[in-house]
């Protein structure tokens, strides 16, 4: 029997610590010969097919203008091998520095968008902006993944999951409950 858990009051501004932890991603962008990369934790899957992903990209970030103007980006999935790079990329601006050079990342051409793939990442998802209605109010971009590149192994990469204040959780133990799932209940 699951046990009841006592839950004292908690500051609402800190609930991100419990809700945020999807994998940290590195979002690349390009426009008119310029390229950039930023660290991003605030994203959410919105649909399977078409494959939609929503991202919160602050207007103050250099990437914001590049992505809004080009209508494209690549969502790259780093693993713990890139932990220091993830932190460094999220703590400097592409307006002042070429982050690919500074952090030793290899930019590879994407197939369907101008933004580059990061060769050192486990996966890369080429995205086109399909909805900008919430950009003005919430800096929220809805992208469609139009092409996906994923390493064959490991099947479950050791991804980073941000809990705020400079602290990450690392993806770990795999729990397989496939036997209990009913595919007919997984409606889009
Ligand atoms: C762990 C981590 C998570 C972050 N998540 C986001 C995010 O979800 N959205 C956002 O706009 N900025 C986020 N940032 C901040 C940007 O990565 C940071 O402002 C970066 O310097 C922007 O780069 P740019 O100005 O070159 O675009 C995050 C930073 C870190 C370190």
PDB file of N, CA and C and ligand atoms in Angstrom, residues 24 36-42 56-58 60-64 86-87 89-95 99 162 168, ligand 1:
ATOM      1  N   UNK A  24      18.678  18.653 -19.757  1.00  0.00           N
ATOM      2  CA  UNK A  24      19.267  19.901 -20.238  1.00  0.00           C
ATOM      3  C   UNK A  24      19.654  19.709 -21.698  1.00  0.00           C
ATOM      4  N   UNK A  36      25.313  30.315 -33.009  1.00  0.00           N
ATOM      5  CA  UNK A  36      25.370  30.452 -31.555  1.00  0.00           C
ATOM      6  C   UNK A  36      24.846  29.174 -30.898  1.00  0.00           C
ATOM      7  N   UNK A  37      25.088  29.100 -29.592  1.00  0.00           N
ATOM      8  CA  UNK A  37      24.574  27.963 -28.805  1.00  0.00           C
ATOM      9  C   UNK A  37      24.259  28.456 -27.397  1.00  0.00           C
ATOM     10  N   UNK A  38      23.155  27.972 -26.854  1.00  0.00           N
ATOM     11  CA  UNK A  38      22.774  28.306 -25.471  1.00  0.00           C
ATOM     12  C   UNK A  38      22.332  27.037 -24.747  1.00  0.00           C
ATOM     13  N   UNK A  39      22.431  27.084 -23.424  1.00  0.00           N
ATOM     14  CA  UNK A  39      21.956  25.987 -22.573  1.00  0.00           C
ATOM     15  C   UNK A  39      20.488  26.233 -22.258  1.00  0.00           C
ATOM     16  N   UNK A  40      19.661  25.183 -22.274  1.00  0.00           N
ATOM     17  CA  UNK A  40      18.227  25.362 -22.035  1.00  0.00           C
ATOM     18  C   UNK A  40      17.654  24.178 -21.250  1.00  0.00           C
ATOM     19  N   UNK A  41      16.919  24.530 -20.198  1.00  0.00           N
ATOM     20  CA  UNK A  41      16.282  23.482 -19.403  1.00  0.00           C
ATOM     21  C   UNK A  41      14.764  23.509 -19.486  1.00  0.00           C
ATOM     22  N   UNK A  42      14.207  24.674 -19.885  1.00  0.00           N
ATOM     23  CA  UNK A  42      12.743  24.825 -19.865  1.00  0.00           C
ATOM     24  C   UNK A  42      12.131  24.463 -21.210  1.00  0.00           C
ATOM     25  N   UNK A  56      11.178  27.717 -23.701  1.00  0.00           N
ATOM     26  CA  UNK A  56      11.189  29.074 -23.161  1.00  0.00           C
ATOM     27  C   UNK A  56      12.594  29.635 -23.354  1.00  0.00           C
ATOM     28  N   UNK A  57      12.691  30.628 -24.236  1.00  0.00           N
ATOM     29  CA  UNK A  57      13.984  31.244 -24.545  1.00  0.00           C
ATOM     30  C   UNK A  57      13.894  32.723 -24.173  1.00  0.00           C
ATOM     31  N   UNK A  58      14.605  33.122 -23.136  1.00  0.00           N
ATOM     32  CA  UNK A  58      14.504  34.503 -22.637  1.00  0.00           C
ATOM     33  C   UNK A  58      14.871  35.519 -23.718  1.00  0.00           C
ATOM     34  N   UNK A  60      16.244  38.260 -23.430  1.00  0.00           N
ATOM     35  CA  UNK A  60      17.550  38.881 -23.224  1.00  0.00           C
ATOM     36  C   UNK A  60      18.697  38.064 -23.790  1.00  0.00           C
ATOM     37  N   UNK A  61      18.445  36.825 -24.146  1.00  0.00           N
ATOM     38  CA  UNK A  61      19.510  35.978 -24.684  1.00  0.00           C
ATOM     39  C   UNK A  61      19.787  36.319 -26.149  1.00  0.00           C
ATOM     40  N   UNK A  62      21.041  36.239 -26.535  1.00  0.00           N
ATOM     41  CA  UNK A  62      21.413  36.498 -27.922  1.00  0.00           C
ATOM     42  C   UNK A  62      20.711  35.496 -28.844  1.00  0.00           C
ATOM     43  N   UNK A  63      20.542  34.282 -28.402  1.00  0.00           N
ATOM     44  CA  UNK A  63      19.888  33.237 -29.220  1.00  0.00           C
ATOM     45  C   UNK A  63      18.464  33.624 -29.591  1.00  0.00           C
ATOM     46  N   UNK A  64      17.791  34.351 -28.719  1.00  0.00           N
ATOM     47  CA  UNK A  64      16.385  34.717 -28.941  1.00  0.00           C
ATOM     48  C   UNK A  64      16.209  35.370 -30.315  1.00  0.00           C
ATOM     49  N   UNK A  86      28.184  22.580 -20.614  1.00  0.00           N
ATOM     50  CA  UNK A  86      26.782  22.977 -20.430  1.00  0.00           C
ATOM     51  C   UNK A  86      26.703  24.209 -19.522  1.00  0.00           C
ATOM     52  N   UNK A  87      27.454  24.171 -18.439  1.00  0.00           N
ATOM     53  CA  UNK A  87      27.443  25.291 -17.483  1.00  0.00           C
ATOM     54  C   UNK A  87      28.095  26.529 -18.112  1.00  0.00           C
ATOM     55  N   UNK A  89      28.486  27.328 -21.309  1.00  0.00           N
ATOM     56  CA  UNK A  89      27.691  27.860 -22.434  1.00  0.00           C
ATOM     57  C   UNK A  89      26.487  28.644 -21.908  1.00  0.00           C
ATOM     58  N   UNK A  90      25.972  28.240 -20.766  1.00  0.00           N
ATOM     59  CA  UNK A  90      24.832  28.917 -20.175  1.00  0.00           C
ATOM     60  C   UNK A  90      25.212  30.121 -19.336  1.00  0.00           C
ATOM     61  N   UNK A  91      26.497  30.408 -19.280  1.00  0.00           N
ATOM     62  CA  UNK A  91      26.947  31.536 -18.471  1.00  0.00           C
ATOM     63  C   UNK A  91      27.800  32.529 -19.249  1.00  0.00           C
ATOM     64  N   UNK A  92      27.604  32.575 -20.556  1.00  0.00           N
ATOM     65  CA  UNK A  92      28.231  33.620 -21.363  1.00  0.00           C
ATOM     66  C   UNK A  92      27.360  33.866 -22.580  1.00  0.00           C
ATOM     67  N   UNK A  93      27.590  34.992 -23.245  1.00  0.00           N
ATOM     68  CA  UNK A  93      26.721  35.362 -24.357  1.00  0.00           C
ATOM     69  C   UNK A  93      27.418  35.217 -25.701  1.00  0.00           C
ATOM     70  N   UNK A  94      26.683  34.672 -26.647  1.00  0.00           N
ATOM     71  CA  UNK A  94      27.181  34.551 -28.015  1.00  0.00           C
ATOM     72  C   UNK A  94      27.366  35.903 -28.688  1.00  0.00           C
ATOM     73  N   UNK A  95      26.846  36.959 -28.065  1.00  0.00           N
ATOM     74  CA  UNK A  95      27.066  38.297 -28.621  1.00  0.00           C
ATOM     75  C   UNK A  95      28.527  38.698 -28.453  1.00  0.00           C
ATOM     76  N   UNK A  99      31.037  30.570 -28.983  1.00  0.00           N
ATOM     77  CA  UNK A  99      31.035  29.522 -27.959  1.00  0.00           C
ATOM     78  C   UNK A  99      31.495  28.166 -28.504  1.00  0.00           C
ATOM     79  N   UNK A 162      18.380  19.662 -14.626  1.00  0.00           N
ATOM     80  CA  UNK A 162      18.660  20.820 -13.784  1.00  0.00           C
ATOM     81  C   UNK A 162      17.623  21.004 -12.686  1.00  0.00           C
ATOM     82  N   UNK A 168      22.536  19.834 -10.543  1.00  0.00           N
ATOM     83  CA  UNK A 168      21.961  18.928 -11.542  1.00  0.00           C
ATOM     84  C   UNK A 168      21.716  17.546 -10.933  1.00  0.00           C
TER      85      UNK A 168
HETATM   86  C1  LIG B   1      21.548  24.860 -16.519  1.00  0.00           C
HETATM   87  C2  LIG B   1      21.049  26.063 -17.295  1.00  0.00           C
HETATM   88  C3  LIG B   1      19.744  26.070 -17.789  1.00  0.00           C
HETATM   89  C4  LIG B   1      19.267  27.165 -18.514  1.00  0.00           C
HETATM   90  N1  LIG B   1      17.991  27.151 -19.016  1.00  0.00           N
HETATM   91  C5  LIG B   1      17.539  28.201 -19.749  1.00  0.00           C
HETATM   92  C6  LIG B   1      16.229  28.171 -20.320  1.00  0.00           C
HETATM   93  O1  LIG B   1      15.476  27.223 -20.208  1.00  0.00           O
HETATM   94  N2  LIG B   1      15.838  29.261 -21.047  1.00  0.00           N
HETATM   95  C7  LIG B   1      16.637  30.367 -21.217  1.00  0.00           C
HETATM   96  O2  LIG B   1      16.227  31.318 -21.869  1.00  0.00           O
HETATM   97  N3  LIG B   1      17.890  30.405 -20.687  1.00  0.00           N
HETATM   98  C8  LIG B   1      18.346  29.349 -19.970  1.00  0.00           C
HETATM   99  N4  LIG B   1      19.607  29.369 -19.446  1.00  0.00           N
HETATM  100  C9  LIG B   1      20.409  30.575 -19.601  1.00  0.00           C
HETATM  101  C10 LIG B   1      21.080  30.698 -20.976  1.00  0.00           C
HETATM  102  O3  LIG B   1      21.704  29.494 -21.352  1.00  0.00           O
HETATM  103  C11 LIG B   1      22.116  31.810 -20.868  1.00  0.00           C
HETATM  104  O4  LIG B   1      21.436  33.042 -20.638  1.00  0.00           O
HETATM  105  C12 LIG B   1      23.029  31.917 -22.072  1.00  0.00           C
HETATM  106  O5  LIG B   1      24.100  32.724 -21.735  1.00  0.00           O
HETATM  107  C13 LIG B   1      22.339  32.480 -23.296  1.00  0.00           C
HETATM  108  O6  LIG B   1      23.269  32.549 -24.316  1.00  0.00           O
HETATM  109  P1  LIG B   1      23.146  33.540 -25.540  1.00  0.00           P
HETATM  110  O7  LIG B   1      23.013  34.941 -24.994  1.00  0.00           O
HETATM  111  O8  LIG B   1      24.416  33.354 -26.312  1.00  0.00           O
HETATM  112  O9  LIG B   1      21.923  33.125 -26.314  1.00  0.00           O
HETATM  113  C14 LIG B   1      20.106  28.273 -18.736  1.00  0.00           C
HETATM  114  C15 LIG B   1      21.418  28.260 -18.238  1.00  0.00           C
HETATM  115  C16 LIG B   1      21.883  27.167 -17.533  1.00  0.00           C
HETATM  116  C17 LIG B   1      23.299  27.151 -17.019  1.00  0.00           C
END
